[in-house]
Short mmCIF file of C-alpha atoms and ligand atoms in Angstrom, two decimals:
data_model
loop_
_atom_site.label_atom_id
_atom_site.label_comp_id
_atom_site.label_asym_id
_atom_site.label_seq_id
_atom_site.Cartn_x
_atom_site.Cartn_y
_atom_site.Cartn_z
CA MET A 4 41.91 -63.41 -36.35
CA VAL A 5 40.91 -64.75 -39.74
CA GLY A 6 40.05 -68.31 -38.74
CA ASN A 7 41.83 -71.30 -40.13
CA LEU A 8 42.40 -70.73 -43.82
CA ASN A 9 44.87 -73.63 -43.93
CA ASN A 10 41.94 -76.00 -43.98
CA VAL A 11 40.17 -74.51 -46.97
CA ILE A 12 40.38 -76.37 -50.29
CA VAL A 13 38.99 -75.04 -53.57
CA THR A 14 37.05 -77.38 -55.84
CA ALA A 15 34.65 -77.35 -58.79
CA VAL A 16 31.22 -78.91 -59.04
CA ASP A 17 32.02 -80.40 -62.48
CA ASP A 18 34.58 -80.27 -65.29
CA SER A 19 33.10 -77.12 -66.79
CA ARG A 20 33.97 -75.13 -63.65
CA VAL A 21 37.49 -76.46 -63.07
CA SER A 22 39.42 -73.62 -64.72
CA GLY A 23 37.32 -71.02 -62.85
CA ALA A 24 37.94 -72.83 -59.54
CA GLN A 25 41.65 -73.09 -60.26
CA ALA A 26 41.80 -69.35 -60.89
CA ILE A 27 40.16 -68.73 -57.50
CA ALA A 28 42.61 -71.12 -55.79
CA GLU A 29 45.52 -69.28 -57.36
CA ARG A 30 44.17 -65.86 -56.38
CA LEU A 31 43.60 -66.91 -52.76
CA VAL A 32 46.77 -69.04 -52.60
CA LEU A 33 44.75 -72.09 -51.56
CA PRO A 34 45.07 -75.69 -52.77
CA PHE A 35 42.78 -76.95 -55.55
CA ALA A 36 41.47 -80.53 -55.51
CA ALA A 37 39.13 -82.02 -58.11
CA GLU A 38 37.71 -84.37 -55.48
CA PRO A 39 38.49 -83.28 -51.92
CA ASN A 40 38.14 -86.34 -49.76
CA GLU A 41 39.31 -85.17 -46.34
CA SER A 42 36.68 -83.67 -44.05
CA GLY A 43 37.02 -79.90 -43.84
CA LEU A 44 35.98 -76.66 -45.43
CA VAL A 45 35.68 -76.44 -49.19
CA LEU A 46 35.14 -73.43 -51.42
CA ARG A 47 33.17 -74.95 -54.31
CA LEU A 48 32.50 -73.30 -57.63
CA ALA A 49 29.02 -74.52 -58.54
CA ALA A 50 27.14 -73.90 -61.79
CA GLU A 51 25.68 -70.56 -60.72
CA ARG A 52 27.58 -69.51 -57.64
CA LEU A 53 30.53 -69.87 -55.30
CA GLU A 54 29.75 -71.61 -52.02
CA LEU A 55 31.45 -72.65 -48.82
CA VAL A 56 30.64 -76.23 -47.88
CA GLN A 57 31.74 -78.71 -45.28
CA ILE A 58 32.72 -82.19 -46.31
CA GLY A 59 31.85 -85.00 -43.95
CA PRO A 60 28.93 -86.50 -42.05
CA ASP A 61 26.21 -84.17 -40.66
CA ALA A 62 27.51 -81.31 -42.74
CA PRO A 63 25.26 -78.22 -42.81
CA GLY A 64 24.02 -76.73 -46.09
CA PRO A 65 26.28 -74.48 -48.16
CA VAL A 66 27.01 -70.86 -47.28
CA TYR A 67 26.83 -68.40 -50.16
CA VAL A 68 25.75 -64.84 -50.81
CA ASP A 69 22.38 -64.29 -52.44
CA PHE A 70 20.99 -60.76 -52.60
CA ILE A 71 18.25 -61.71 -55.09
CA GLU A 72 16.30 -64.59 -53.53
CA GLY A 73 16.19 -66.26 -50.09
CA ALA A 74 16.22 -64.25 -46.86
CA MET A 75 17.76 -61.14 -48.45
CA GLY A 76 15.23 -61.17 -51.30
CA HIS A 77 12.41 -61.47 -48.79
CA ARG A 78 13.75 -58.65 -46.66
CA ARG A 79 14.22 -56.48 -49.74
CA ARG A 80 10.60 -56.97 -50.75
CA PHE A 81 8.87 -56.89 -47.37
CA GLY A 82 11.42 -55.66 -44.85
CA GLY A 83 10.25 -52.13 -44.03
CA GLY A 84 12.24 -49.01 -44.71
CA ARG A 85 13.44 -46.28 -42.39
CA GLY A 86 11.36 -47.80 -39.57
CA GLN A 87 13.86 -50.65 -39.21
CA LEU A 88 15.98 -50.56 -36.08
CA VAL A 89 19.19 -50.56 -38.08
CA ALA A 90 18.00 -47.48 -40.02
CA LYS A 91 17.36 -45.62 -36.78
CA ALA A 92 20.68 -46.73 -35.32
CA VAL A 93 22.61 -45.52 -38.35
CA GLY A 94 20.57 -42.29 -38.44
CA VAL A 95 18.90 -42.58 -41.86
CA LYS A 96 16.43 -39.72 -42.32
CA LYS A 97 14.26 -38.71 -45.27
CA ASP A 98 16.49 -35.78 -46.15
CA LYS A 99 19.77 -37.14 -44.75
CA ILE A 100 21.25 -40.42 -45.91
CA PRO A 101 24.60 -41.05 -44.20
CA THR A 102 27.66 -42.52 -45.90
CA VAL A 103 28.77 -45.76 -44.22
CA ILE A 104 31.89 -47.84 -43.86
CA ASP A 105 30.88 -51.37 -42.90
CA ALA A 106 34.08 -52.45 -41.15
CA THR A 107 33.00 -56.10 -40.82
CA ALA A 108 31.33 -56.90 -44.13
CA GLY A 109 30.93 -60.68 -43.71
CA LEU A 110 28.31 -61.92 -46.15
CA GLY A 111 27.15 -58.35 -46.79
CA ARG A 112 23.63 -58.70 -45.42
CA ASP A 113 23.72 -55.58 -43.23
CA ALA A 114 25.53 -53.62 -45.94
CA PHE A 115 22.80 -54.61 -48.40
CA VAL A 116 20.06 -53.43 -46.04
CA LEU A 117 21.86 -50.09 -45.63
CA ALA A 118 22.40 -49.75 -49.39
CA LYS A 119 18.70 -50.50 -49.93
CA LEU A 120 17.98 -47.55 -47.59
CA GLY A 121 20.06 -45.38 -49.94
CA CYS A 122 23.42 -45.33 -48.10
CA GLN A 123 26.69 -45.51 -50.02
CA VAL A 124 28.42 -48.42 -48.25
CA GLN A 125 32.14 -49.13 -48.37
CA MET A 126 32.54 -52.69 -47.10
CA ILE A 127 35.77 -53.93 -45.52
CA GLU A 128 36.42 -57.65 -45.03
CA ARG A 129 39.70 -59.17 -43.91
CA SER A 130 39.00 -62.82 -44.72
CA PRO A 131 39.87 -63.33 -48.40
CA VAL A 132 37.56 -66.37 -48.57
CA VAL A 133 34.58 -64.43 -47.17
CA ALA A 134 35.39 -61.53 -49.52
CA GLU A 135 35.42 -63.95 -52.47
CA LEU A 136 31.95 -65.24 -51.51
CA LEU A 137 30.74 -61.65 -51.19
CA SER A 138 32.20 -60.55 -54.54
CA ASP A 139 30.55 -63.56 -56.18
CA GLY A 140 27.15 -62.57 -54.71
CA MET A 141 27.63 -58.99 -55.90
CA ARG A 142 28.53 -60.11 -59.42
CA ARG A 143 25.33 -62.12 -59.67
CA ALA A 144 23.29 -59.26 -58.17
CA GLU A 145 24.65 -56.84 -60.78
CA LYS A 146 22.91 -58.93 -63.45
CA ASP A 147 19.50 -58.59 -61.80
CA ASP A 148 17.34 -55.67 -62.94
CA GLU A 149 15.84 -55.03 -59.48
CA VAL A 150 18.95 -55.47 -57.36
CA ARG A 151 21.60 -53.91 -59.60
CA GLU A 152 20.76 -50.40 -58.47
CA ILE A 153 21.20 -51.37 -54.77
CA VAL A 154 24.55 -53.16 -55.12
CA ALA A 155 25.81 -50.22 -57.19
CA ARG A 156 25.97 -48.37 -53.86
CA MET A 157 28.17 -51.10 -52.32
CA SER A 158 31.89 -51.61 -52.83
CA LEU A 159 34.32 -54.01 -51.21
CA VAL A 160 37.92 -53.78 -50.06
CA VAL A 161 39.80 -56.81 -48.70
CA ALA A 162 41.71 -55.40 -45.74
CA ASP A 163 41.93 -55.24 -41.99
CA ALA A 164 39.50 -52.49 -41.04
CA CYS A 165 41.65 -51.25 -38.10
CA ARG A 166 44.39 -50.40 -40.53
CA TYR A 167 42.08 -49.22 -43.31
CA LEU A 168 40.28 -46.80 -40.98
CA ALA A 169 43.54 -45.48 -39.53
CA GLU A 170 44.81 -44.66 -43.02
CA LEU A 171 41.71 -42.78 -44.24
CA GLY A 172 42.29 -39.24 -45.48
CA GLU A 173 40.16 -36.44 -44.01
CA ALA A 174 37.92 -36.28 -47.11
CA GLU A 175 37.32 -40.06 -47.03
CA ARG A 176 35.94 -40.20 -43.51
CA PRO A 177 32.37 -41.58 -43.54
CA ASP A 178 29.43 -40.31 -41.51
CA VAL A 179 29.04 -43.74 -39.91
CA VAL A 180 31.27 -46.71 -39.20
CA TYR A 181 29.22 -49.89 -38.76
CA VAL A 182 30.76 -52.75 -36.79
CA ASP A 183 29.42 -56.31 -36.37
CA PRO A 184 32.26 -58.52 -35.15
CA MET A 185 31.86 -62.24 -34.62
CA HIS A 186 31.01 -62.41 -30.94
CA PRO A 187 33.29 -64.76 -28.96
CA GLU A 188 30.42 -66.04 -26.84
CA ARG A 189 27.85 -66.35 -29.59
CA THR A 190 26.17 -69.55 -28.49
CA LYS A 191 24.80 -72.27 -30.72
CA ALA A 192 21.30 -71.11 -29.85
CA ALA A 193 22.09 -67.53 -30.79
CA MET A 194 23.60 -68.61 -34.05
CA VAL A 195 20.33 -70.26 -35.06
CA LYS A 196 21.46 -71.69 -38.36
CA LYS A 197 23.95 -74.48 -38.77
CA GLU A 198 25.27 -72.65 -41.82
CA MET A 199 26.42 -69.87 -39.53
CA GLN A 200 28.45 -72.35 -37.50
CA LEU A 201 30.25 -73.15 -40.71
CA PHE A 202 30.91 -69.44 -41.28
CA ARG A 203 32.27 -69.18 -37.79
CA ALA A 204 34.55 -72.17 -38.36
CA LEU A 205 36.03 -70.15 -41.21
CA VAL A 206 36.53 -66.72 -39.61
CA GLY A 207 36.81 -67.62 -35.91
CA ALA A 208 35.89 -65.15 -33.14
CA ASP A 209 36.89 -61.52 -33.65
CA GLU A 210 38.86 -61.10 -30.41
CA ASP A 211 40.21 -57.68 -31.43
CA ASP A 212 36.84 -55.91 -31.38
CA ALA A 213 37.97 -53.30 -28.80
CA THR A 214 40.78 -52.17 -31.14
CA LEU A 215 38.31 -52.02 -34.01
CA LEU A 216 35.86 -49.94 -31.97
CA GLN A 217 38.61 -47.43 -31.18
CA ALA A 218 39.65 -47.21 -34.85
CA ALA A 219 36.00 -46.72 -35.80
CA LEU A 220 35.55 -43.94 -33.22
CA ASN A 221 38.60 -42.13 -34.62
CA ALA A 222 37.36 -42.42 -38.22
CA ALA A 223 33.60 -41.72 -38.09
CA ARG A 224 32.35 -38.15 -38.46
CA LYS A 225 28.98 -38.66 -36.78
CA ARG A 226 28.55 -42.06 -35.17
CA VAL A 227 29.73 -45.62 -34.74
CA VAL A 228 27.07 -48.33 -34.71
CA VAL A 229 27.90 -51.71 -33.16
CA LYS A 230 25.59 -54.68 -33.69
CA ARG A 231 25.50 -57.13 -30.78
CA PRO A 232 23.45 -60.13 -29.72
CA ARG A 233 20.75 -58.54 -27.51
CA LYS A 234 22.01 -59.78 -24.16
CA SER A 235 25.74 -59.61 -24.67
CA GLU A 236 28.10 -57.07 -23.10
CA ALA A 237 29.07 -53.95 -25.01
CA ILE A 238 32.52 -53.98 -26.62
CA PRO A 239 35.08 -52.90 -23.97
CA GLY A 240 35.69 -49.15 -24.24
CA PRO A 241 33.57 -46.04 -23.91
CA LYS A 242 29.88 -46.43 -23.04
CA PRO A 243 27.41 -46.21 -25.94
CA SER A 244 25.44 -42.94 -26.15
CA LEU A 245 22.27 -44.70 -27.33
CA VAL A 246 21.05 -48.28 -27.37
CA TYR A 247 18.39 -49.69 -29.71
CA GLU A 248 17.13 -53.08 -28.63
CA GLY A 249 15.35 -55.56 -30.89
CA LYS A 250 14.16 -59.12 -30.33
CA SER A 251 17.53 -60.79 -30.67
CA THR A 252 19.81 -57.96 -31.73
CA ARG A 253 20.96 -54.74 -30.11
CA PHE A 254 22.60 -51.70 -31.67
CA ASP A 255 25.03 -49.74 -29.49
CA VAL A 256 25.40 -46.24 -30.93
CA TYR A 257 28.40 -44.04 -30.12
CA LEU A 258 27.79 -40.41 -31.10
CA ILE A 259 30.87 -38.43 -32.07
CA SER A 260 30.92 -35.02 -30.48
CA ALA A 261 31.81 -32.14 -32.79
C1 SAM B 20 29.59 -61.44 -37.80
S1 SAM B 20 30.38 -61.26 -39.34
C2 SAM B 20 29.57 -59.86 -40.06
C3 SAM B 20 28.26 -60.16 -40.70
C4 SAM B 20 27.73 -59.02 -41.54
N1 SAM B 20 27.35 -57.89 -40.71
C5 SAM B 20 26.58 -59.45 -42.41
O1 SAM B 20 25.52 -58.81 -42.34
O2 SAM B 20 26.74 -60.41 -43.19
C6 SAM B 20 31.94 -60.55 -38.96
C7 SAM B 20 32.84 -60.40 -40.19
O3 SAM B 20 33.75 -59.34 -39.94
C8 SAM B 20 35.03 -59.69 -40.36
N2 SAM B 20 35.96 -58.88 -39.54
C9 SAM B 20 36.09 -58.90 -38.19
N3 SAM B 20 37.01 -58.01 -37.78
C10 SAM B 20 37.48 -57.40 -38.91
C11 SAM B 20 38.45 -56.38 -39.14
N4 SAM B 20 39.13 -55.84 -38.14
N5 SAM B 20 38.66 -56.00 -40.41
C12 SAM B 20 37.95 -56.55 -41.44
N6 SAM B 20 37.04 -57.53 -41.28
C13 SAM B 20 36.79 -57.95 -40.04
C14 SAM B 20 35.11 -61.19 -40.12
O4 SAM B 20 36.11 -61.79 -40.94
C15 SAM B 20 33.71 -61.63 -40.47
O5 SAM B 20 33.59 -61.96 -41.84
#
């Protein structure tokens, strides 16, 4: 499911951004309001970026994509290389960098980590609002001298990954399909940040993860990697061949036999 897009309103932070915001509203077929006054989710074009915000009391901070500063910037500078669990799970080696389809792109954080490791990453995202946030983050990253080279290895398609994967031609099949669906039971504690609750309000739980796993298994040449909260059940289907466990996250790896 793609959450409740009916509730999303597009707005602009000031007059200078109104035409840009209206163009986004038109593209996503969402209403534009200069001053949204009902409580709900708002896609706001600010001076430097596009952000998802909640209107109303106790609203969490905005959600936006930033590959240059913040947590992603920190991870880029200090976050280890091939020693990272995700690198092992995906099978990144010195002389062998796999191609990846990230079937659940979200805000592109995992895709960015994989692209930083050298992988070519084709991202698929079915929520047009999330994809818009991601494209905005990529556009800004392309202007940064350090990050440009990393995002050049990332590209984005707005589509349902089950369908996209099923329609791949033989030559387009990636080495790895990476899957990180929104877990239905992800608790408040596991979600840590309030901002992520906002993200979840937008996309909802990804109840069709078993179908996605099957599509991924049919499409990958070498392996499917599923990211899970550490203690949660595996996606229903075949048993993973390998499991990499971190502090809060687990990677279930399904090796494809030749
Ligand atoms: C938990 S988030 C992924 C977070 C991402 N790994 C990151 O690092 O930012 C899950 C995302 O996958 C998307 N999604 C889930 N199932 C999908 C499918 N079948 N096709 C495309 N996108 C999907 C959801 O809309 C949501 O944005």
